[in-house]
PDB file of C-alpha atoms in Angstrom:
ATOM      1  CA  UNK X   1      41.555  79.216 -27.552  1.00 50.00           C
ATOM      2  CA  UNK X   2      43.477  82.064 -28.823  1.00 50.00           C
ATOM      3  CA  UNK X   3      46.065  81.605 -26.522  1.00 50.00           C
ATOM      4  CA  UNK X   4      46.585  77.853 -27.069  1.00 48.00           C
ATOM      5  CA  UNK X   5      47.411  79.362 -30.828  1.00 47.00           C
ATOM      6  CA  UNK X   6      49.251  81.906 -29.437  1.00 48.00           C
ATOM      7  CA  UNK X   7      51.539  79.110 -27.602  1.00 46.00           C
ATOM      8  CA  UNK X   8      51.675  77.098 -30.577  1.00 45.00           C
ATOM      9  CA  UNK X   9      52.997  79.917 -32.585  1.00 47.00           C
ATOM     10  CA  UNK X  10      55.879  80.321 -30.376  1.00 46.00           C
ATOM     11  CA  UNK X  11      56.895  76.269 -29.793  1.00 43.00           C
ATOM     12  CA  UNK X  12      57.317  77.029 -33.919  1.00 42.00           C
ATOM     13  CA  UNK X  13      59.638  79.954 -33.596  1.00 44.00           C
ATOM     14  CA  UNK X  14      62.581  77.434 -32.882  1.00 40.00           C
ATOM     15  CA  UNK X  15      62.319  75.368 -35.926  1.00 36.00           C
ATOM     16  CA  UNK X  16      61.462  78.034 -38.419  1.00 39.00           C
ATOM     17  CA  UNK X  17      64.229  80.166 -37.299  1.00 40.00           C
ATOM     18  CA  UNK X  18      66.998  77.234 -38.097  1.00 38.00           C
ATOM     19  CA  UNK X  19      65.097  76.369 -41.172  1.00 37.00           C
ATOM     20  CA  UNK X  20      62.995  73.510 -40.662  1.00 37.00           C
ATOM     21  CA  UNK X  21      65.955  71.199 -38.271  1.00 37.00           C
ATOM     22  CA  UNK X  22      65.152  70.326 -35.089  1.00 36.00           C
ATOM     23  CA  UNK X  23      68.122  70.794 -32.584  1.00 34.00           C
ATOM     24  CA  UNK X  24      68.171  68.004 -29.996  1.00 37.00           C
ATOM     25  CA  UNK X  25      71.286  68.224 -28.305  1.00 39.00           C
ATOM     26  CA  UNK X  26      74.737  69.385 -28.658  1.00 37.00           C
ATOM     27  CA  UNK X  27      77.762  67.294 -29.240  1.00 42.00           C
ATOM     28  CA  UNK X  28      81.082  67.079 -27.149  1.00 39.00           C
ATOM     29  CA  UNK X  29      82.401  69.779 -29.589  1.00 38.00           C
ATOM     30  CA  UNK X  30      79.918  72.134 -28.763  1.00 39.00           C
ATOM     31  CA  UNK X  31      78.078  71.948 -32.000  1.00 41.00           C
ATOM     32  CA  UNK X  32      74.261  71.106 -32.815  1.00 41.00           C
ATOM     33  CA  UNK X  33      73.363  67.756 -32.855  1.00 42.00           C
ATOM     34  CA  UNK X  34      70.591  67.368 -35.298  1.00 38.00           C
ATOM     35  CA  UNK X  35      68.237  65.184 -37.349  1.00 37.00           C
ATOM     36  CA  UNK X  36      68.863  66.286 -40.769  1.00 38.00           C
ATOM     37  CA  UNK X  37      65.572  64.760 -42.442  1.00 38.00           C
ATOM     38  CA  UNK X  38      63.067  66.655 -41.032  1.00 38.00           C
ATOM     39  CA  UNK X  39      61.750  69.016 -38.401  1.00 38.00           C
ATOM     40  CA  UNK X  40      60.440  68.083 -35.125  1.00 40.00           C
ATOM     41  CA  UNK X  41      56.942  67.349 -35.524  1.00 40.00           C
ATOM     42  CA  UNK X  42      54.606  68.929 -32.057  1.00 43.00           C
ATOM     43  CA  UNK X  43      53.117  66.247 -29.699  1.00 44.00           C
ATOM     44  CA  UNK X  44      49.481  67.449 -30.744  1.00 45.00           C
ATOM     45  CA  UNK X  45      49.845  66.749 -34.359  1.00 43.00           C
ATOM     46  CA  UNK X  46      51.652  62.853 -33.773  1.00 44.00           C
ATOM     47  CA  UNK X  47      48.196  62.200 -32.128  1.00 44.00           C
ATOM     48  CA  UNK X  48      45.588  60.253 -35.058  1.00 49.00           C
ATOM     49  CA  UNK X  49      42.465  63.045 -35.968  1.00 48.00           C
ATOM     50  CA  UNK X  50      39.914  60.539 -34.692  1.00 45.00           C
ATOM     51  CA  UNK X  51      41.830  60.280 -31.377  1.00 44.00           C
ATOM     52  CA  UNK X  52      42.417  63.869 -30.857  1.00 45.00           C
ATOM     53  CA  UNK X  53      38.498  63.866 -30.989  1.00 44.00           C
ATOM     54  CA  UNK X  54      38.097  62.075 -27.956  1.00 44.00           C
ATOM     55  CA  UNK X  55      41.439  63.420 -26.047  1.00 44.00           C
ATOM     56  CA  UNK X  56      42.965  60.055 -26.114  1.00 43.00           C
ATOM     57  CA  UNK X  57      46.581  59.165 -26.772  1.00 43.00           C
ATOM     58  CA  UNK X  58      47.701  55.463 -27.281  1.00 43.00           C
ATOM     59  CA  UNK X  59      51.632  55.344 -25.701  1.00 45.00           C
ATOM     60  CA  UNK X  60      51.752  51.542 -26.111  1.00 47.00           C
ATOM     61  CA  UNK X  61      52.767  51.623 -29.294  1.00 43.00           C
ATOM     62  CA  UNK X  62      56.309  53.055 -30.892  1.00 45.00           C
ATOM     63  CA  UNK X  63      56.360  55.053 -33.968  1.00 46.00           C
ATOM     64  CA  UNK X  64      57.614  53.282 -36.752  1.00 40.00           C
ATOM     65  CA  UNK X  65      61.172  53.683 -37.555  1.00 40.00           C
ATOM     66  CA  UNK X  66      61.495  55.957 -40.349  1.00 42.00           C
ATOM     67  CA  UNK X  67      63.522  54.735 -43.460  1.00 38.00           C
ATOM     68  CA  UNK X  68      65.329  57.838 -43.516  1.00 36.00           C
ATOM     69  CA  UNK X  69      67.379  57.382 -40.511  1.00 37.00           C
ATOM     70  CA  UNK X  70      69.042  53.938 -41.868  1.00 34.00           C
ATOM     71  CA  UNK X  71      69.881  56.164 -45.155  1.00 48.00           C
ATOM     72  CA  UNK X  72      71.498  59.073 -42.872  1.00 50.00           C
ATOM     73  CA  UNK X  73      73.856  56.528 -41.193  1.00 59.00           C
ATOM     74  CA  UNK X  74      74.721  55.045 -44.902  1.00 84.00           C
ATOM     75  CA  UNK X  75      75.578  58.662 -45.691  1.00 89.00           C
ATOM     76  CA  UNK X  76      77.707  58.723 -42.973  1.00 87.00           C
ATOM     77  CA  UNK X  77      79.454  55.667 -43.646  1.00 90.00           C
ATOM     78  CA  UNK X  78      79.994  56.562 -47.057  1.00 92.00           C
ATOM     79  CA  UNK X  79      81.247  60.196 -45.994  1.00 94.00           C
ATOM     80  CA  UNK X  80      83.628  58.472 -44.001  1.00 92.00           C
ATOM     81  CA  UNK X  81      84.941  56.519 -46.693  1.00 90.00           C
ATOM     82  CA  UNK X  82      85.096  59.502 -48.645  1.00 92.00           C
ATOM     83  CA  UNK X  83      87.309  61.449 -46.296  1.00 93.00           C
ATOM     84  CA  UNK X  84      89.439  58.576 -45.603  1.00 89.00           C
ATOM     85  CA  UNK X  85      90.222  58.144 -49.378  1.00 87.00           C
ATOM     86  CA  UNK X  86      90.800  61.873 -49.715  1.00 89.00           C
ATOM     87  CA  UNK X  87      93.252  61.566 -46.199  1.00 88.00           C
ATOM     88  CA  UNK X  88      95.145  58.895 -47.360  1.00 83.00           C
ATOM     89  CA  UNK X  89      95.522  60.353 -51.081  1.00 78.00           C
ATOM     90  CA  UNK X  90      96.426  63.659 -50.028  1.00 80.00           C
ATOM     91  CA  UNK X  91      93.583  65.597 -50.793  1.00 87.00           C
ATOM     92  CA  UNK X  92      93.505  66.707 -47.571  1.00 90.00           C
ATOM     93  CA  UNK X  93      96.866  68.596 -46.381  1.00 88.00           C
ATOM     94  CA  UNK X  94      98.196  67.371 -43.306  1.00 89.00           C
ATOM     95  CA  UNK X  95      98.448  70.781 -40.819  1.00 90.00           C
ATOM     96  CA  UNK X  96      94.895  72.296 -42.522  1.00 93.00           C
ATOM     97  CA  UNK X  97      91.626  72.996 -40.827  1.00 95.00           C
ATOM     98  CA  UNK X  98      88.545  71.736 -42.344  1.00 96.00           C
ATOM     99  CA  UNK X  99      85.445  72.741 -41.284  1.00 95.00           C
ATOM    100  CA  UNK X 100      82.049  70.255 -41.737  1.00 95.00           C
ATOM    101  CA  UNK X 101      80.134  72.365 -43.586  1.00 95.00           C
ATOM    102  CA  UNK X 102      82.689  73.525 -46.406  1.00 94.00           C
ATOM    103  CA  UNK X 103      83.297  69.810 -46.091  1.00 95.00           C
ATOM    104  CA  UNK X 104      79.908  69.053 -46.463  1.00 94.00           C
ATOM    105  CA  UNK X 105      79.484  71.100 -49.295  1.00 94.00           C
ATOM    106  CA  UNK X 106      82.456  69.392 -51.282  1.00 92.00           C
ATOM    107  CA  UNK X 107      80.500  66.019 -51.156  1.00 91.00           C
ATOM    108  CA  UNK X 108      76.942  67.476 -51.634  1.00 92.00           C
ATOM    109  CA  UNK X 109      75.665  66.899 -47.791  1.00 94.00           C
ATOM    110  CA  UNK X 110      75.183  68.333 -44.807  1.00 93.00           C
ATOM    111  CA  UNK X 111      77.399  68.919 -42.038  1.00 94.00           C
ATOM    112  CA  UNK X 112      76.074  66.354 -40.030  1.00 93.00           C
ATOM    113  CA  UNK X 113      77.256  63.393 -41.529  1.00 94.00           C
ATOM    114  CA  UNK X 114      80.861  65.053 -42.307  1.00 95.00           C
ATOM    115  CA  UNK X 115      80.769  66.199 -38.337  1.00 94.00           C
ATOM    116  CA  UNK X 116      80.044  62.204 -37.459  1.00 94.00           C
ATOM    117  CA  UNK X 117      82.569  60.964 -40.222  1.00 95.00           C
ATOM    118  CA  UNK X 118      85.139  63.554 -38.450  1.00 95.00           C
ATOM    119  CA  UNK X 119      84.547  62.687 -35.399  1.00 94.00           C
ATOM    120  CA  UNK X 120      85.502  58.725 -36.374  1.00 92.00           C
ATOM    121  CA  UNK X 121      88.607  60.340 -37.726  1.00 93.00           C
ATOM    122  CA  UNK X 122      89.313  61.873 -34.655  1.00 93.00           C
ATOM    123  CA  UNK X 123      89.404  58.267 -32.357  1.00 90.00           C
ATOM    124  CA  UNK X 124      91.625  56.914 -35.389  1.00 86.00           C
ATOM    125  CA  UNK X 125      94.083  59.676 -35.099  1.00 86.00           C
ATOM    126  CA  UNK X 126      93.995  61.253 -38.566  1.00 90.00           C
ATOM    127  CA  UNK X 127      92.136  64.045 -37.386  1.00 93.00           C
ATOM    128  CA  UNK X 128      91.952  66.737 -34.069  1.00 93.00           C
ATOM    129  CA  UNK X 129      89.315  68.483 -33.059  1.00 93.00           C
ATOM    130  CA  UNK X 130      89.978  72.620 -33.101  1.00 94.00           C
ATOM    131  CA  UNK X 131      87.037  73.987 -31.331  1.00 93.00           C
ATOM    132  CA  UNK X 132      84.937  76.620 -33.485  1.00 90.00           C
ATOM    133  CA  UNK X 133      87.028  75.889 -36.861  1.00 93.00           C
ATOM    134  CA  UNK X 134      86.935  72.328 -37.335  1.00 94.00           C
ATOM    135  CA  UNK X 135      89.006  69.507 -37.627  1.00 95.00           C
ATOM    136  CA  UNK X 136      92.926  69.351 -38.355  1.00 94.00           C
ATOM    137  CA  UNK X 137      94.471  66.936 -40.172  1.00 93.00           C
ATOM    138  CA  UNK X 138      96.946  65.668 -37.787  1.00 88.00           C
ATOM    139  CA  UNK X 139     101.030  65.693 -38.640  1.00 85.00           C
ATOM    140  CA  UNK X 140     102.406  62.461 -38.613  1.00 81.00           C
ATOM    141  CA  UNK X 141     106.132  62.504 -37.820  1.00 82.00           C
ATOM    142  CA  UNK X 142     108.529  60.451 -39.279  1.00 82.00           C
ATOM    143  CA  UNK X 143     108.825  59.063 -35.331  1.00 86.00           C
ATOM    144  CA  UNK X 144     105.462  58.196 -34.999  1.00 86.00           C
ATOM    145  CA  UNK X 145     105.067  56.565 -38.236  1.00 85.00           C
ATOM    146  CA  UNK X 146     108.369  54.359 -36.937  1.00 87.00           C
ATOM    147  CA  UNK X 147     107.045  53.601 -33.245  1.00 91.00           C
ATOM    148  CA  UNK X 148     103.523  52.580 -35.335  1.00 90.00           C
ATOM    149  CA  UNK X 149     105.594  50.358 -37.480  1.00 89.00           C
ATOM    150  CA  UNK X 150     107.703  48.638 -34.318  1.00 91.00           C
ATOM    151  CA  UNK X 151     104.595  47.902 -32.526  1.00 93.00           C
ATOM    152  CA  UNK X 152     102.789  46.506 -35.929  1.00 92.00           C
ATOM    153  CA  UNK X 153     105.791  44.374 -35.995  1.00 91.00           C
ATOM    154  CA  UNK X 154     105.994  42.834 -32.265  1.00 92.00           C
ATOM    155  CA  UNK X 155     102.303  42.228 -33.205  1.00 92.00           C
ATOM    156  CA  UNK X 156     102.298  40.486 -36.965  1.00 91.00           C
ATOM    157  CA  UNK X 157     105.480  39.184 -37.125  1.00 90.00           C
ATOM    158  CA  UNK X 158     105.583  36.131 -34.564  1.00 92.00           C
ATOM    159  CA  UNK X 159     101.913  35.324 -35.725  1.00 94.00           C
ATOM    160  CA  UNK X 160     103.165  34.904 -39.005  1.00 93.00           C
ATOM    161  CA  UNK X 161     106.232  33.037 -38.135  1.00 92.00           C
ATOM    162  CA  UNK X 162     103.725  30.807 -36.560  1.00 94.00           C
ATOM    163  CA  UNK X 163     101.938  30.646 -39.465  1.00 95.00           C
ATOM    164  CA  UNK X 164     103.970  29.866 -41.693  1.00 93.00           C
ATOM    165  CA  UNK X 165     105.222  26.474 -39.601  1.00 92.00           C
ATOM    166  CA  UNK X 166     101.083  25.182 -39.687  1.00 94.00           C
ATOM    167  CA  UNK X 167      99.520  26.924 -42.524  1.00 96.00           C
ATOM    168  CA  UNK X 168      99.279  24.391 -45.586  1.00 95.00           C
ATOM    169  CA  UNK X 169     100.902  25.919 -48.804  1.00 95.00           C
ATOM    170  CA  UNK X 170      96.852  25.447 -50.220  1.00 95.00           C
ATOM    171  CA  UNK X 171      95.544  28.091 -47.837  1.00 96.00           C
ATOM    172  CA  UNK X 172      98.522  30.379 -48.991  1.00 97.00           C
ATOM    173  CA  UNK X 173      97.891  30.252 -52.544  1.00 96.00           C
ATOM    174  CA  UNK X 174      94.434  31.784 -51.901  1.00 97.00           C
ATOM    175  CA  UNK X 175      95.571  34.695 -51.172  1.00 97.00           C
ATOM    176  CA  UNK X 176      97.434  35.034 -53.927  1.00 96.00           C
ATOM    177  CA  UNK X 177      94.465  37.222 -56.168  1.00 97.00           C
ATOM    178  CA  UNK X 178      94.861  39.780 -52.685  1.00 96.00           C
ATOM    179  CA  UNK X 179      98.944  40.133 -53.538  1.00 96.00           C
ATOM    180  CA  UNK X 180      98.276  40.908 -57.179  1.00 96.00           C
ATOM    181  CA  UNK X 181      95.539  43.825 -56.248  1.00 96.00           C
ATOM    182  CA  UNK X 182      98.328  45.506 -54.537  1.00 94.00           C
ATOM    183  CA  UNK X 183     100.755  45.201 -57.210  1.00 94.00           C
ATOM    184  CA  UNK X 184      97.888  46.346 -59.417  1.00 95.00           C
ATOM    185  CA  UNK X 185      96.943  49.372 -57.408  1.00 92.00           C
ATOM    186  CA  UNK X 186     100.937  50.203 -56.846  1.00 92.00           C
ATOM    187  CA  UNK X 187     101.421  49.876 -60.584  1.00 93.00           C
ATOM    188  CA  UNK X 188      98.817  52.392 -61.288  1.00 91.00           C
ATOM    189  CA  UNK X 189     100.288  54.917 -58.320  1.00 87.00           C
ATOM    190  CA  UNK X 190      96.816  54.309 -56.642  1.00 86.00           C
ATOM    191  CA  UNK X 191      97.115  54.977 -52.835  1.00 85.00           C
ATOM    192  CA  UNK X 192      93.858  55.008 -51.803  1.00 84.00           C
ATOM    193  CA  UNK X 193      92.761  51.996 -53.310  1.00 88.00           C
ATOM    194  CA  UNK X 194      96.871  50.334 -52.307  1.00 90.00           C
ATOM    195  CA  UNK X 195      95.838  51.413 -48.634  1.00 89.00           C
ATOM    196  CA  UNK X 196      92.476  49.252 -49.084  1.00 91.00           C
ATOM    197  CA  UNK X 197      94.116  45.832 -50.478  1.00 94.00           C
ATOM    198  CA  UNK X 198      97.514  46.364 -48.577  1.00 93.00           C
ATOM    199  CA  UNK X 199      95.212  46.185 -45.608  1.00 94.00           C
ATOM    200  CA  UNK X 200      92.704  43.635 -46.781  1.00 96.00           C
ATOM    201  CA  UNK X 201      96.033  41.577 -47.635  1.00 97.00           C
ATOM    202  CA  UNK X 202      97.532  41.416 -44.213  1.00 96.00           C
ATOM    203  CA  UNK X 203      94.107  41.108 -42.608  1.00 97.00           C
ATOM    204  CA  UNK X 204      93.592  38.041 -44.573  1.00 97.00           C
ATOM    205  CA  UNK X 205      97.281  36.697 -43.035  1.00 97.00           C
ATOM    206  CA  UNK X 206      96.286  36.939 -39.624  1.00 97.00           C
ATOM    207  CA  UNK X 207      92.684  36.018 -39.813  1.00 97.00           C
ATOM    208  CA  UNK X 208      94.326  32.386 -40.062  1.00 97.00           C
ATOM    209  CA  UNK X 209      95.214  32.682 -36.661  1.00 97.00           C
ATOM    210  CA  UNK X 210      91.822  32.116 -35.668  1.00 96.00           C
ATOM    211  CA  UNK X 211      91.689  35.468 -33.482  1.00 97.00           C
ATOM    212  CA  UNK X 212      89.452  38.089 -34.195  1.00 97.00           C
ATOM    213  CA  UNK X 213      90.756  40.453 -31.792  1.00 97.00           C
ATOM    214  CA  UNK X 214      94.040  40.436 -32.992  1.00 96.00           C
ATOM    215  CA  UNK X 215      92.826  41.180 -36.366  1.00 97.00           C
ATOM    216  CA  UNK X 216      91.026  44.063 -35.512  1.00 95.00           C
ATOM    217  CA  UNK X 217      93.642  45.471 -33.419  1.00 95.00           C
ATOM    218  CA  UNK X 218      96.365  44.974 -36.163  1.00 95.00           C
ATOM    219  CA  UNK X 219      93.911  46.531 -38.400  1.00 94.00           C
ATOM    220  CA  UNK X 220      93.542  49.488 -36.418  1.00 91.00           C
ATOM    221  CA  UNK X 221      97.278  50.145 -36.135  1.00 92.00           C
ATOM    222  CA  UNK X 222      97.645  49.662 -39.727  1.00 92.00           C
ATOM    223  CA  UNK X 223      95.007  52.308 -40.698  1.00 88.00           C
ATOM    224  CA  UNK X 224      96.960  54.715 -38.187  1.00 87.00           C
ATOM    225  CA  UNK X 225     100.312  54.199 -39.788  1.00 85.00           C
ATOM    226  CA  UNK X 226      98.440  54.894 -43.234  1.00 81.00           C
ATOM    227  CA  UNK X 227      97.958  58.470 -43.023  1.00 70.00           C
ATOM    228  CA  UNK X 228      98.728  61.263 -43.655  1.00 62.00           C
ATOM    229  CA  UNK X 229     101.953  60.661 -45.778  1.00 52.00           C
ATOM    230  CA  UNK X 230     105.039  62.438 -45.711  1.00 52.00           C
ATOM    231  CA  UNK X 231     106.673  61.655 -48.826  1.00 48.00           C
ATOM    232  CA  UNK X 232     107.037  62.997 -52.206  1.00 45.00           C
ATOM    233  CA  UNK X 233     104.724  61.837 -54.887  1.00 49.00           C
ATOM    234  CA  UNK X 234     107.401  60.197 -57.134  1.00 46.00           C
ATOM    235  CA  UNK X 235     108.899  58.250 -53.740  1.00 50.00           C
ATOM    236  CA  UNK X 236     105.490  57.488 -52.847  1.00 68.00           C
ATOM    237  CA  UNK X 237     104.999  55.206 -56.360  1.00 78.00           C
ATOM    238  CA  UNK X 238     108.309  53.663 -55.493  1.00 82.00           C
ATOM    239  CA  UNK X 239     107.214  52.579 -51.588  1.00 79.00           C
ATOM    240  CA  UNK X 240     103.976  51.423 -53.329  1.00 81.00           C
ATOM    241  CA  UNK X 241     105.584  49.062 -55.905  1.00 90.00           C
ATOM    242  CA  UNK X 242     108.478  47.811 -53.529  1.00 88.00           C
ATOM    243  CA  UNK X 243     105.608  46.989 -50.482  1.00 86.00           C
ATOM    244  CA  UNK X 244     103.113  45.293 -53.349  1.00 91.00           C
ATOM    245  CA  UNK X 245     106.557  43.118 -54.177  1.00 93.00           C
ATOM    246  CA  UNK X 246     107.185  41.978 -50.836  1.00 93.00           C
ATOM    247  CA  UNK X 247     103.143  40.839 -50.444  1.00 94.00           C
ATOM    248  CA  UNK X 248     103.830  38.413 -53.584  1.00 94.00           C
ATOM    249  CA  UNK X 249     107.788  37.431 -52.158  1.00 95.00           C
ATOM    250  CA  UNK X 250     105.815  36.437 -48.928  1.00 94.00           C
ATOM    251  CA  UNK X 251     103.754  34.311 -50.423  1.00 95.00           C
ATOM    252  CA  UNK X 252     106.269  32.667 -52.155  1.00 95.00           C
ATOM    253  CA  UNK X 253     107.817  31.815 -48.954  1.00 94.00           C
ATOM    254  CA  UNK X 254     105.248  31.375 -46.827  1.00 94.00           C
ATOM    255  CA  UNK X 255     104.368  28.230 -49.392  1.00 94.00           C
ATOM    256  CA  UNK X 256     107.484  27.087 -49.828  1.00 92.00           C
ATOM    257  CA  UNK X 257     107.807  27.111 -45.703  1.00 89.00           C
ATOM    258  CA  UNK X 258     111.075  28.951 -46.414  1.00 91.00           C
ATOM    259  CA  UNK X 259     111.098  30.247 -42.869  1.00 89.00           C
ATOM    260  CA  UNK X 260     114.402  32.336 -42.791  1.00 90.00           C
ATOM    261  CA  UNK X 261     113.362  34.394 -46.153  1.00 92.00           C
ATOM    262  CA  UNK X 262     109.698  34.687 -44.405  1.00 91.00           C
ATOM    263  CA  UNK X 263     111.309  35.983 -41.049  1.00 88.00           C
ATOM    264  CA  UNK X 264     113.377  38.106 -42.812  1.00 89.00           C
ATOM    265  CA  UNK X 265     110.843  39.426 -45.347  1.00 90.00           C
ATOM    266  CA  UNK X 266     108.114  39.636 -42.392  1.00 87.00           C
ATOM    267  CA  UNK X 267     110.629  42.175 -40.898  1.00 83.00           C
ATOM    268  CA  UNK X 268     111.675  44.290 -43.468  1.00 83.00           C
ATOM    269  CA  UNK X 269     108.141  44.656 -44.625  1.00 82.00           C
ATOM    270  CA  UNK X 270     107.450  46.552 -41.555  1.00 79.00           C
ATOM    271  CA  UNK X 271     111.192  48.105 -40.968  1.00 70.00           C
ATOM    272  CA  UNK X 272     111.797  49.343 -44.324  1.00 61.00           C
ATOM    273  CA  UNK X 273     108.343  50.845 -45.976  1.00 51.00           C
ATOM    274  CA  UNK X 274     105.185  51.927 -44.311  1.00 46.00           C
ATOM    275  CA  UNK X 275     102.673  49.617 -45.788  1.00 44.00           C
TER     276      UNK X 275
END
């Protein structure tokens, strides 16, 4: 019997020497991947007193899923809203290293959810991964940005040229309260929340195509071309403002079926700004 305890003792060493977490794995960045709720709880003691009497164990039956996981991923998804806000507002400098815990410590959590979040980042391109320090925030060039811009355009603009020869001016005017939150947010020199509604404003457009994929894919692009920004502050307020107009001049053509000022509007929309 003593050494049963004696064995039991050191299955515990693991978990009290990282504080209570249970390491399960290690991610493709060669960091822990752990539960951050609780410890790993030993075979013997998931096993119901009256059953442990009679050395049975029931496997047909799962453990119920704890609550706690469902709150970790909202965590994470709010993390990751977090850091794209403070990407796309210039919180965080294009060219620094972050690592998930100091990270994690700025928004009152754990690494975990911040390593997740990051790792999101990563696939979008805002982010790279620099192994043992963190994450950098990528560079965007003023290249890139353009090449993200020419292919948002061979992608949005014949859809809404199409668009605008079907669409009934009724369907247009609906998305007028969508223009004005982007003039709203531009007026206030609000890029985080301009990123949000310039974005929820063009994904409106093409969702009257009918094709989710194409949405998606535009919306994907557009996210890219969002961050991080390059120009000064008081140029910034400018792009806003001029980008918010040309979301309410659309409209205005798009119900008047003006289709030369939507063409050209459609076009210098993507040519001339980076919303």
């Amino acid at each position: 019997m003593e050494q049963g305890r004696a064995r039991e003792r050191a299955a515990e060493q693991p978990y009290a020497a990282s504080g209570g977490v249970a390491y399960d794995a290690y991610d493709d960045f060669g960091t822990p991947a752990y539960e951050a709720t609780a410890p790993r709880v030993p075979e013997q003691a998931r096993i119901p007193a009256h059953e442990q009497a009679r050395g049975e164990h029931t496997h047909s039956e799962p453990p119920a899923p704890a609550a706690r996981v469902v709150r970790r991923h909202s965590v994470r998804g709010q993390i990751l809203d977090a850091l794209r806000t403070a990407l796309v507002g210039g919180e965080l400098v294009p060219g620094e290293v972050y690592s998930a815990p100091a990270l994690g410590d700025r928004f009152g959590v754990s690494a975990t959810p911040v390593r997740e979040a990051m790792q999101q980042l990563a696939l979008e391109g805002a982010v790279e991964v620099v192994p043992n320090r963190g994450f950098r925030v990528t560079v965007r060039t003023p290249r890139e940005l353009a090449e993200l811009a020419a292919v948002r355009a061979l992608i949005e603009v014949p859809v809404m040229l199409d668009l605008a020869r079907t669409v009934p001016a009724e369907r247009w005017r609906e998305l007028r309260p969508l223009a004005e939150a982007t003039g709203a947010a531009a007026a206030r020199g609000d890029r985080a929340h301009y990123a949000e509604t310039d974005r929820a404003f063009h994904r409106a457009v093409l969702a009257l195509a009918g094709n989710a994929q194409l949405v998606a894919v535009a919306d994907d692009l557009h996210r890219r071309s969002q961050w991080p920004l390059t120009s000064a502050p008081v140029a910034r307020h400018a792009d806003l403002v001029a980008d918010a107009a040309e979301h309410s001049a659309l409209l205005d053509a798009l119900i008047a079926q003006d289709l030369p000022v939507v063409r050209s509007l459609v076009r210098e929309h993507f040519t001339g700004s980076e919303g």
